[in-house]
Amino acid sequence: MSNTDVKIGKFALESLTTGMYADPRIIYREYIQNCTDAIDEAIKKGILSKEDAQINIRIDLKKKQIIITDNGIGIDSENAWNYLVGIGDSEKSHTEMRGFRGIGRLGGISYCNKLTFVTSSLGEKVKTEIVWDCAKLRELLQPGKYTDYDLKRAVLEVTTLNQTNEDSEKHYFKVILEEVNEKYSSLLNEGEIRTYLSEVAPVPFNHQRFIYAGQVEDKLSYYGKVHEEYNIYLNDDPNPIFKPYKTWFWVDNKKDHIVGLEFFDGYDKEGNLLFVGWYAKTNWYGQIENRDREIRGLRIRKKNILIGDEKTLDSFFSETRFNKWVIGEIYVYSDLIPNARRDYFEENESYWTFKEVLEPFTRKTLSKFPRIFSEKRKLNKVLNNASDEITEIEEELEKGITSEVKRRDLCNKVHTLKKQVRKALPKEIKKPADLQPYKLKIEQGSSSISSNIQGNGTNTSITSRINSEKAKELLNKINELENKVINSKNYRTNELSSAYSKDIKKVLRHVFEIIDNHCSCSNSNELINVIIQQLNEKVSGKAKKA
């Protein structure tokens, strides 16, 4: 027995195709990232301008066919076979290229009966076409059949190579999926794929819908980075696909709006940039509704391709649900490597550093906003109601106190009002001496790796004043009002004619007190008004007769 030979079974191919992706739509991401790598290489070599670069996708529901084409560098005829039939043998750099494992292009095998790669490179008059017979491959991979086949034999039996003449000026790469399996009909749903690509693909912002797009691009430029974006066209739409971000969204059946952006960054111990991020400044009314799911959540992007989905960073928050309140992106750099499924990162040293730096920010800052803004709204409501009640009490004082019972009622109202305002205050500022503008700050420039995140610019969300000045003013006003109620000498009996003696007025105050004790507020006021009016009219009538 030789210990130098290694046999790789045919089922390894099944694991790299069918078993790789939980979501079949990921094949679009895999092919598009290969397109972007080809375009980058063409631009680098000067055979294509950034403006002319494009990726075209055609979805034909009737034919059950998908065609993805780019005008990148293409693959020369000499290397096409090894590149397009070889498995896991990519020479791409994981730090420079989006697709680097050499397995993503085979993702389509699981979802169609025929997978074709067509390519040509600038300067040669050859078009190379490699066809994978996916239906036959699935037959070869059936358990219990073709047991003598290894991986190499299976691949060679289902692939064919054809080379024909081509215009030497052309350079492109084309992927064709034919007879897409009905089980994966979502791959042929144009609307669903457009939405998916708007979230996942490295596409530009729509500056008209998302007016803060320029701020993101400028901030990345400040760090010496660019917003890596490509024009991707779907079917006959003359407009490229854009990211879904916009300035408004739905929360609890009402619209909320983005009023600005806040930026943050993170570095490792050596001062290397790990990431640059932004999140939207909103009113934080609650969880963003499913109808705006495509913009919901703090999302991670590597080379502007989404890693995972809206839930990928849920575990970074103090409660996973809080990520549904957030809109934002994190552009990661350094040696963070997406895993083979592109739904998370390889857990290498860079990953653990990334987690150590970012998590304190998401847990201690972003996770606090739902509570802070809920308290803010609650306090606003209490303060507005308190202002109305203060006005009502002041009006009653202005009219005059009918009796000591009424005075006690007003004192109780004032006392209850004071308790409501104090209860609604954030715990950090419940004491009158502490009623200063309430702020939540991001840690600045710490040498500790876990808190080395900096916020840039003024943010009403982070330096959020929770109307503490108004609360302080109202509490002072309530204290003053309490003293006025206690010390007021403005009795309703003062409205009686001077013809009535002090003793009579004193007796009437006792009468008014009985009325206050036994009648509702509105009835007692009405009755007392009638008594005062008729008593004054009686005195006035006698004076006229005299």
Coordinates of C-alpha atoms in Angstrom, one line a residue:
M1 CA 0.0 0.0 0.0
S2 CA 1.3 3.4 -1.0
N3 CA 1.1 6.4 1.4
T4 CA 1.7 8.9 -1.3
D5 CA -1.6 8.6 -3.1
V6 CA -4.8 10.3 -1.9
K7 CA -8.1 9.5 -3.4
I8 CA -10.7 12.2 -3.4
G9 CA -14.2 10.8 -3.7
K10 CA -16.8 12.2 -6.1
F11 CA -19.1 13.2 -3.2
A12 CA -16.6 16.0 -2.3
L13 CA -18.1 17.8 -5.3
E14 CA -21.6 17.5 -3.9
S15 CA -20.4 19.0 -0.6
L16 CA -18.9 21.9 -2.5
T17 CA -22.1 22.6 -4.4
T18 CA -25.4 21.3 -3.0
G19 CA -24.2 21.3 0.6
M20 CA -22.6 24.7 0.5
Y21 CA -25.4 27.1 0.4
A22 CA -28.7 27.2 2.4
D23 CA -30.0 30.0 0.1
P24 CA -29.8 29.3 -3.7
R25 CA -29.7 33.0 -4.4
I26 CA -26.1 33.1 -3.2
I27 CA -25.0 31.9 -6.6
Y28 CA -25.7 35.4 -7.9
R29 CA -23.3 36.8 -5.3
E30 CA -20.7 34.2 -6.2
Y31 CA -20.8 34.9 -9.9
I32 CA -21.0 38.7 -9.5
Q33 CA -18.0 38.8 -7.2
N34 CA -16.0 36.9 -9.9
C35 CA -17.3 39.5 -12.4
T36 CA -16.0 42.4 -10.2
D37 CA -12.6 40.7 -9.8
A38 CA -12.4 40.4 -13.6
I39 CA -13.4 44.0 -14.1
D40 CA -10.8 45.2 -11.5
E41 CA -8.1 43.3 -13.3
A42 CA -9.1 44.8 -16.7
I43 CA -9.1 48.3 -15.2
K44 CA -5.7 47.6 -13.6
K45 CA -4.2 46.6 -16.9
G46 CA -5.7 49.5 -18.7
I47 CA -8.0 47.7 -21.1
L48 CA -11.2 49.0 -19.5
S49 CA -12.3 52.2 -17.9
K50 CA -14.3 52.2 -14.7
E51 CA -17.1 54.1 -16.5
D52 CA -17.4 51.4 -19.2
A53 CA -17.4 48.5 -16.8
Q54 CA -20.7 46.7 -16.4
I55 CA -22.3 43.4 -15.4
N56 CA -25.4 42.3 -17.2
I57 CA -27.9 39.8 -15.9
R58 CA -30.7 38.3 -18.0
I59 CA -33.4 36.2 -16.4
D60 CA -35.7 34.4 -18.8
L61 CA -38.6 32.8 -16.9
K62 CA -40.0 31.0 -20.0
K63 CA -36.7 29.4 -21.0
K64 CA -35.7 28.9 -17.3
Q65 CA -32.4 30.5 -18.1
I66 CA -30.0 32.8 -16.4
I67 CA -27.1 34.6 -18.1
I68 CA -24.6 36.7 -16.3
T69 CA -22.0 38.6 -18.4
D70 CA -19.2 41.0 -17.6
N71 CA -16.8 42.9 -19.8
G72 CA -13.8 42.2 -17.5
I73 CA -10.4 40.8 -18.4
G74 CA -11.8 37.3 -19.5
I75 CA -9.7 34.1 -19.4
D76 CA -7.2 33.2 -22.1
S77 CA -7.7 30.0 -24.0
E78 CA -4.6 28.3 -22.6
N79 CA -5.7 28.6 -19.0
A80 CA -9.5 28.4 -19.3
W81 CA -9.8 24.7 -18.8
N82 CA -7.7 24.5 -15.7
Y83 CA -9.4 27.6 -14.2
L84 CA -13.0 26.6 -15.0
V85 CA -12.8 22.9 -14.3
G86 CA -10.3 22.8 -11.5
I87 CA -11.7 22.8 -8.0
G88 CA -10.5 24.8 -5.1
D89 CA -7.3 25.8 -6.9
S90 CA -7.7 29.6 -7.2
E91 CA -4.6 31.7 -7.3
K92 CA -6.5 34.9 -6.3
S93 CA -5.4 36.8 -3.2
H94 CA -7.9 36.8 -0.4
T95 CA -7.0 40.3 0.5
E96 CA -7.3 41.8 -2.9
M97 CA -10.0 39.6 -4.6
R98 CA -13.6 38.9 -3.6
G99 CA -13.7 35.4 -4.9
F100 CA -10.5 33.5 -3.9
R101 CA -11.4 29.9 -3.1
G102 CA -12.0 28.5 -6.6
I103 CA -15.3 26.9 -5.7
G104 CA -18.0 29.6 -6.0
R105 CA -18.3 29.3 -9.8
L106 CA -19.5 25.7 -9.4
G107 CA -22.4 26.8 -7.2
G108 CA -24.8 26.8 -10.2
I109 CA -24.4 23.1 -10.7
S110 CA -26.9 22.3 -8.0
Y111 CA -29.7 24.4 -9.5
C112 CA -29.7 23.7 -13.2
N113 CA -29.3 20.9 -15.8
K114 CA -26.6 22.6 -17.8
L115 CA -24.0 25.1 -16.7
T116 CA -21.9 26.8 -19.4
F117 CA -18.9 29.2 -19.1
V118 CA -18.0 31.3 -22.2
T119 CA -15.0 33.6 -22.2
S120 CA -12.4 35.3 -24.3
S121 CA -9.5 37.6 -23.5
L122 CA -8.2 40.7 -25.3
G123 CA -5.7 40.0 -28.1
E124 CA -6.6 36.4 -28.9
K125 CA -9.0 35.2 -31.5
V126 CA -10.4 32.4 -29.5
K127 CA -13.6 31.9 -27.6
T128 CA -13.6 29.1 -25.0
E129 CA -16.8 27.4 -24.0
I130 CA -16.9 24.9 -21.2
V131 CA -20.1 23.0 -20.5
W132 CA -21.0 21.1 -17.3
D133 CA -23.7 18.5 -17.7
C134 CA -25.3 19.0 -14.2
A135 CA -28.1 16.5 -14.8
K136 CA -25.6 13.8 -15.5
L137 CA -23.4 14.8 -12.6
R138 CA -26.3 14.4 -10.2
E139 CA -26.9 11.0 -11.6
L140 CA -23.2 10.1 -11.0
L141 CA -23.5 11.3 -7.4
Q142 CA -26.4 9.1 -6.5
P143 CA -25.5 6.9 -3.5
G144 CA -24.9 3.3 -4.4
K145 CA -24.3 4.0 -8.1
Y146 CA -21.0 4.5 -10.0
T147 CA -19.1 3.5 -6.9
D148 CA -15.9 3.1 -8.9
Y149 CA -15.9 6.8 -9.8
D150 CA -13.6 9.2 -8.0
L151 CA -13.8 13.0 -8.2
K152 CA -11.6 13.4 -11.3
R153 CA -13.4 10.8 -13.3
A154 CA -16.8 12.2 -12.5
V155 CA -15.7 15.7 -13.5
L156 CA -14.1 14.6 -16.8
E157 CA -17.3 12.7 -17.7
V158 CA -19.6 15.7 -17.3
T159 CA -17.5 18.5 -18.8
T160 CA -16.8 19.4 -22.4
L161 CA -14.5 22.0 -24.0
N162 CA -15.2 23.8 -27.3
Q163 CA -13.0 26.6 -28.8
T164 CA -14.1 28.7 -31.7
N165 CA -13.1 31.9 -33.5
E166 CA -13.7 35.3 -31.8
D167 CA -12.9 39.0 -32.4
S168 CA -9.5 39.7 -30.9
E169 CA -10.8 43.0 -29.4
K170 CA -13.4 41.3 -27.2
H171 CA -12.9 40.5 -23.6
Y172 CA -15.6 39.0 -21.5
F173 CA -16.9 36.2 -19.3
K174 CA -20.3 34.7 -19.4
V175 CA -22.1 32.2 -17.1
I176 CA -25.2 30.5 -18.5
L177 CA -27.6 28.4 -16.3
E178 CA -30.1 26.5 -18.4
E179 CA -33.1 24.5 -17.4
V180 CA -33.1 25.9 -13.9
N181 CA -34.9 23.5 -11.6
E182 CA -38.5 24.4 -10.7
K183 CA -37.7 23.7 -7.1
Y184 CA -35.5 26.9 -7.2
S185 CA -38.0 29.1 -8.9
S186 CA -36.8 32.1 -6.8
L187 CA -33.7 32.2 -9.0
L188 CA -36.0 33.2 -11.9
N189 CA -38.1 35.8 -10.0
E190 CA -36.8 39.1 -11.4
G191 CA -38.3 41.2 -8.6
E192 CA -36.9 39.0 -5.8
I193 CA -33.4 38.9 -7.4
R194 CA -33.4 42.6 -7.9
T195 CA -34.1 43.2 -4.2
Y196 CA -31.5 40.6 -3.2
L197 CA -28.8 42.1 -5.4
S198 CA -29.6 45.6 -4.1
E199 CA -28.8 44.4 -0.6
V200 CA -25.9 42.0 -1.4
A201 CA -24.0 43.2 -4.5
P202 CA -21.4 45.9 -4.6
V203 CA -23.7 48.5 -6.2
P204 CA -23.9 52.3 -5.7
F205 CA -26.2 54.3 -3.5
N206 CA -29.2 56.0 -5.1
H207 CA -28.3 59.6 -4.3
Q208 CA -31.8 60.9 -5.0
R209 CA -33.5 58.4 -2.6
F210 CA -30.7 58.5 0.0
I211 CA -29.4 62.0 0.3
Y212 CA -26.7 61.1 2.8
A213 CA -24.9 58.8 0.3
G214 CA -22.3 61.5 -0.4
Q215 CA -21.4 61.6 3.3
V216 CA -20.6 57.9 3.3
E217 CA -18.5 58.2 0.2
D218 CA -16.7 61.3 1.6
K219 CA -16.0 59.6 4.9
L220 CA -14.5 56.5 3.3
S221 CA -12.4 58.8 1.2
Y222 CA -11.2 60.5 4.4
Y223 CA -9.8 57.1 5.5
G224 CA -8.2 56.6 2.1
K225 CA -10.9 54.1 1.0
V226 CA -13.4 54.1 -1.8
H227 CA -17.0 52.9 -2.0
E228 CA -16.3 50.0 -4.4
E229 CA -19.3 49.9 -6.7
Y230 CA -20.2 48.4 -10.1
N231 CA -23.0 49.0 -12.6
I232 CA -25.1 45.9 -12.6
Y233 CA -28.1 45.8 -15.0
L234 CA -31.0 43.4 -14.8
N235 CA -32.9 42.4 -18.0
D236 CA -34.2 45.5 -19.9
D237 CA -34.0 48.1 -17.2
P238 CA -31.7 50.9 -18.4
N239 CA -30.9 51.9 -14.8
P240 CA -28.4 50.0 -12.8
I241 CA -29.3 48.3 -9.5
F242 CA -28.8 50.6 -6.5
K243 CA -28.6 49.9 -2.8
P244 CA -32.0 50.1 -1.1
Y245 CA -31.3 52.9 1.4
K246 CA -33.7 55.8 1.5
T247 CA -34.4 58.6 3.9
W248 CA -37.7 57.3 5.4
F249 CA -39.0 53.9 6.6
W250 CA -41.9 52.3 8.4
V251 CA -42.1 51.7 12.2
D252 CA -45.4 50.6 13.9
N253 CA -47.4 51.7 10.9
K254 CA -46.0 55.2 10.9
K255 CA -43.1 56.8 9.0
D256 CA -39.8 57.6 10.6
H257 CA -37.1 59.6 8.9
I258 CA -33.3 59.6 8.8
V259 CA -32.1 63.1 9.9
G260 CA -28.4 62.5 9.5
L261 CA -25.6 59.9 9.8
E262 CA -23.1 59.1 12.6
F263 CA -19.8 57.6 11.7
F264 CA -17.5 55.4 13.8
D265 CA -14.3 53.4 13.3
G266 CA -12.2 50.8 14.9
Y267 CA -8.4 50.0 15.1
D268 CA -6.3 47.1 16.3
K269 CA -3.5 47.5 18.9
E270 CA -1.0 48.4 16.2
G271 CA -3.2 51.2 15.0
N272 CA -4.4 49.4 11.8
L273 CA -7.8 50.3 10.6
L274 CA -10.2 47.4 11.1
F275 CA -13.5 49.0 9.9
V276 CA -15.4 52.2 9.2
G277 CA -19.1 52.3 9.9
W278 CA -22.1 54.5 9.8
Y279 CA -25.6 54.4 11.3
A280 CA -28.7 56.5 10.7
K281 CA -29.8 59.1 13.2
T282 CA -33.6 58.6 13.6
N283 CA -36.3 59.0 16.1
W284 CA -35.9 55.4 17.2
Y285 CA -39.6 54.7 17.4
G286 CA -39.2 51.0 17.4
Q287 CA -38.3 47.9 15.3
I288 CA -38.3 48.6 11.6
E289 CA -41.1 46.8 9.8
N290 CA -40.7 43.9 7.5
R291 CA -41.7 46.0 4.5
D292 CA -38.4 47.9 4.9
R293 CA -36.4 44.8 5.9
E294 CA -33.9 45.4 3.1
I295 CA -32.5 48.4 5.0
R296 CA -32.9 47.1 8.5
G297 CA -30.0 46.1 10.7
L298 CA -26.4 47.0 11.1
R299 CA -24.8 45.1 8.2
I300 CA -21.2 44.1 7.4
R301 CA -19.6 44.5 4.0
K302 CA -16.2 43.4 2.7
K303 CA -15.2 45.1 -0.5
N304 CA -18.8 46.4 -0.5
I305 CA -20.3 42.8 -0.7
L306 CA -22.7 42.0 2.1
I307 CA -21.5 39.3 4.5
G308 CA -24.4 37.4 5.9
D309 CA -27.7 39.3 6.1
E310 CA -29.6 41.8 8.4
K311 CA -29.2 39.4 11.4
T312 CA -25.5 38.7 11.2
L313 CA -24.6 41.2 14.0
D314 CA -27.7 40.4 16.2
S315 CA -25.5 38.7 18.8
F316 CA -23.4 41.9 19.1
F317 CA -26.3 43.8 20.7
S318 CA -27.3 43.5 24.4
E319 CA -30.6 42.2 23.1
T320 CA -30.8 40.7 19.6
R321 CA -34.0 42.6 18.8
F322 CA -32.2 45.9 19.1
N323 CA -30.5 45.4 15.7
K324 CA -33.9 45.7 14.1
W325 CA -34.0 49.3 15.3
V326 CA -30.8 50.2 13.5
I327 CA -30.0 51.2 9.9
G328 CA -26.3 51.2 9.0
E329 CA -23.2 49.6 7.5
I330 CA -19.8 48.5 8.5
Y331 CA -17.0 48.3 5.9
V332 CA -14.4 45.9 7.1
Y333 CA -10.7 45.9 6.2
S334 CA -7.6 44.2 7.4
D335 CA -7.3 40.4 7.3
L336 CA -11.0 39.7 8.0
I337 CA -11.7 36.7 5.7
P338 CA -15.3 35.8 4.7
N339 CA -16.1 32.1 5.1
A340 CA -16.9 29.9 2.1
R341 CA -20.7 30.5 2.5
R342 CA -20.1 34.3 2.8
D343 CA -22.5 34.4 5.7
Y344 CA -19.8 35.2 8.3
F345 CA -16.0 35.4 8.8
E346 CA -13.3 32.9 9.4
E347 CA -12.6 33.0 13.1
N348 CA -9.0 34.0 12.8
E349 CA -7.1 36.5 15.0
S350 CA -8.4 39.4 13.0
Y351 CA -11.9 38.3 13.6
W352 CA -11.5 38.1 17.3
T353 CA -9.9 41.6 17.3
F354 CA -12.8 42.9 15.2
K355 CA -15.3 41.4 17.7
E356 CA -13.4 42.8 20.7
V357 CA -13.4 46.3 19.3
L358 CA -16.9 46.5 17.8
E359 CA -19.0 44.7 20.5
P360 CA -18.6 47.2 23.3
F361 CA -19.9 49.9 20.9
T362 CA -22.9 47.9 19.8
R363 CA -23.8 46.8 23.3
K364 CA -23.0 50.0 25.3
T365 CA -24.0 52.6 22.8
L366 CA -26.4 51.4 20.0
S367 CA -28.2 49.1 22.4
K368 CA -29.0 52.0 24.7
F369 CA -30.8 54.1 22.1
P370 CA -34.1 52.3 22.2
R371 CA -34.4 52.8 25.9
I372 CA -33.1 56.4 25.8
F373 CA -35.5 57.5 23.1
S374 CA -38.4 55.7 24.7
E375 CA -37.7 57.6 27.9
K376 CA -37.4 60.8 25.9
R377 CA -40.8 60.3 24.3
K378 CA -42.4 59.3 27.6
L379 CA -40.8 62.4 29.3
N380 CA -42.0 64.6 26.4
K381 CA -45.5 63.4 26.9
V382 CA -45.5 63.9 30.6
L383 CA -44.0 67.3 30.3
N384 CA -46.6 68.4 27.7
N385 CA -49.4 67.1 29.9
A386 CA -47.8 68.8 32.9
S387 CA -47.7 72.1 31.1
D388 CA -51.4 71.9 30.3
E389 CA -52.3 71.0 33.9
I390 CA -50.1 73.8 35.3
T391 CA -52.1 76.2 33.1
E392 CA -55.4 74.8 34.3
I393 CA -54.4 75.1 38.0
E394 CA -53.1 78.7 37.4
E395 CA -56.5 79.5 35.9
E396 CA -58.3 78.1 38.9
L397 CA -56.1 80.1 41.2
E398 CA -56.8 83.2 39.2
K399 CA -60.6 82.7 39.6
G400 CA -60.1 82.2 43.3
I401 CA -60.3 79.4 45.9
T402 CA -63.8 78.5 47.0
S403 CA -62.7 76.8 50.2
E404 CA -60.0 75.0 52.1
V405 CA -61.3 71.7 50.6
K406 CA -60.6 73.2 47.2
R407 CA -57.1 74.3 48.3
R408 CA -56.3 70.8 49.4
D409 CA -57.6 69.4 46.1
L410 CA -55.3 71.8 44.2
C411 CA -52.3 71.0 46.5
N412 CA -52.9 67.3 45.7
K413 CA -53.0 68.0 42.0
V414 CA -49.7 69.8 42.2
H415 CA -48.1 67.1 44.3
T416 CA -49.3 64.4 41.9
L417 CA -48.0 66.4 39.0
K418 CA -44.6 66.7 40.6
K419 CA -44.4 63.0 41.2
Q420 CA -45.3 62.3 37.6
V421 CA -42.6 64.5 36.2
R422 CA -39.9 63.1 38.6
K423 CA -40.9 59.5 37.7
A424 CA -40.6 60.2 34.0
L425 CA -37.1 61.6 34.3
P426 CA -34.2 59.3 33.3
K427 CA -32.7 57.8 36.5
E428 CA -29.4 59.6 35.8
I429 CA -31.1 63.0 36.3
K430 CA -33.8 62.4 38.9
K431 CA -32.3 64.7 41.5
P432 CA -32.9 68.4 40.9
A433 CA -29.2 69.2 41.3
D434 CA -28.5 66.8 38.4
L435 CA -31.0 68.3 36.0
Q436 CA -28.4 69.1 33.4
P437 CA -28.5 68.2 29.6
Y438 CA -28.4 64.4 29.4
K439 CA -25.7 63.0 27.1
L440 CA -24.5 59.6 26.0
K441 CA -21.0 59.7 24.7
I442 CA -18.9 57.3 22.7
E443 CA -15.5 56.7 24.3
Q444 CA -12.8 58.7 22.6
G445 CA -9.3 57.5 21.7
S446 CA -8.8 54.9 24.4
S447 CA -5.7 52.8 24.3
S448 CA -7.8 49.8 25.2
I449 CA -8.6 47.8 22.1
S450 CA -12.2 47.1 23.3
S451 CA -13.2 50.8 23.4
N452 CA -11.1 52.3 20.6
I453 CA -14.0 53.5 18.6
Q454 CA -14.5 57.2 17.8
G455 CA -17.7 59.0 16.8
N456 CA -17.2 61.8 14.4
G457 CA -19.4 64.9 14.2
T458 CA -22.3 66.2 16.2
N459 CA -25.1 63.7 16.8
T460 CA -28.4 64.5 18.3
S461 CA -28.8 60.7 18.9
I462 CA -25.6 60.3 20.8
T463 CA -25.5 63.8 22.5
S464 CA -29.2 63.5 23.0
R465 CA -30.8 66.1 25.2
I466 CA -33.8 64.5 26.8
N467 CA -35.6 67.8 27.5
S468 CA -34.0 68.0 30.9
E469 CA -33.9 71.8 30.8
K470 CA -37.6 71.9 30.2
A471 CA -38.1 69.3 33.1
K472 CA -36.0 71.5 35.4
E473 CA -38.1 74.6 34.4
L474 CA -41.3 72.7 35.0
L475 CA -40.3 71.4 38.4
N476 CA -39.4 74.9 39.4
K477 CA -42.7 76.1 38.1
I478 CA -44.5 73.4 40.0
N479 CA -42.8 74.3 43.3
E480 CA -43.7 77.9 42.8
L481 CA -47.3 76.9 42.0
E482 CA -47.4 74.8 45.1
N483 CA -46.4 77.8 47.2
K484 CA -49.0 79.9 45.5
V485 CA -51.8 77.4 46.2
I486 CA -50.8 77.1 49.9
N487 CA -50.5 80.8 50.5
S488 CA -53.2 82.1 48.2
K489 CA -55.7 84.6 49.8
N490 CA -57.7 84.9 46.6
Y491 CA -61.0 83.5 47.9
R492 CA -64.1 83.4 45.8
T493 CA -65.8 85.2 48.6
N494 CA -63.7 88.2 47.7
E495 CA -66.0 88.6 44.7
L496 CA -68.9 89.4 47.0
S497 CA -70.0 93.0 47.4
S498 CA -68.3 95.0 50.2
A499 CA -71.8 95.3 51.7
Y500 CA -71.3 91.9 53.2
S501 CA -69.4 91.7 56.4
K502 CA -66.3 89.6 57.0
D503 CA -68.4 87.3 59.3
I504 CA -70.9 86.6 56.5
K505 CA -68.1 86.0 54.0
K506 CA -66.6 83.6 56.5
V507 CA -69.9 81.7 56.8
L508 CA -70.2 81.6 53.0
R509 CA -66.7 80.0 52.8
H510 CA -68.0 77.2 55.0
V511 CA -71.1 76.9 52.8
F512 CA -68.8 76.7 49.7
E513 CA -66.7 74.0 51.5
I514 CA -69.9 71.9 52.0
I515 CA -70.7 72.3 48.3
D516 CA -67.2 71.3 47.3
N517 CA -67.4 68.2 49.5
H518 CA -70.7 67.0 48.2
C519 CA -70.8 68.1 44.5
S520 CA -68.7 67.3 41.5
C521 CA -66.2 69.9 40.5
S522 CA -68.2 71.3 37.6
N523 CA -71.5 71.3 39.5
S524 CA -69.9 73.0 42.6
N525 CA -68.4 75.7 40.5
E526 CA -71.6 76.4 38.7
L527 CA -73.6 76.5 42.0
I528 CA -71.1 78.8 43.7
N529 CA -71.1 81.1 40.7
V530 CA -74.9 81.3 40.9
I531 CA -74.8 82.0 44.7
I532 CA -72.2 84.8 44.3
Q533 CA -74.1 86.3 41.3
Q534 CA -77.5 86.4 43.1
L535 CA -76.1 87.7 46.4
N536 CA -74.4 90.5 44.5
E537 CA -77.6 91.2 42.5
K538 CA -79.6 91.3 45.8
V539 CA -77.3 94.0 47.3
S540 CA -77.2 95.9 44.0
G541 CA -81.1 95.9 43.8
K542 CA -81.4 97.3 47.3
A543 CA -79.0 100.0 46.5
K544 CA -81.0 101.1 43.5
K545 CA -84.3 101.2 45.5
A546 CA -82.6 103.4 48.1

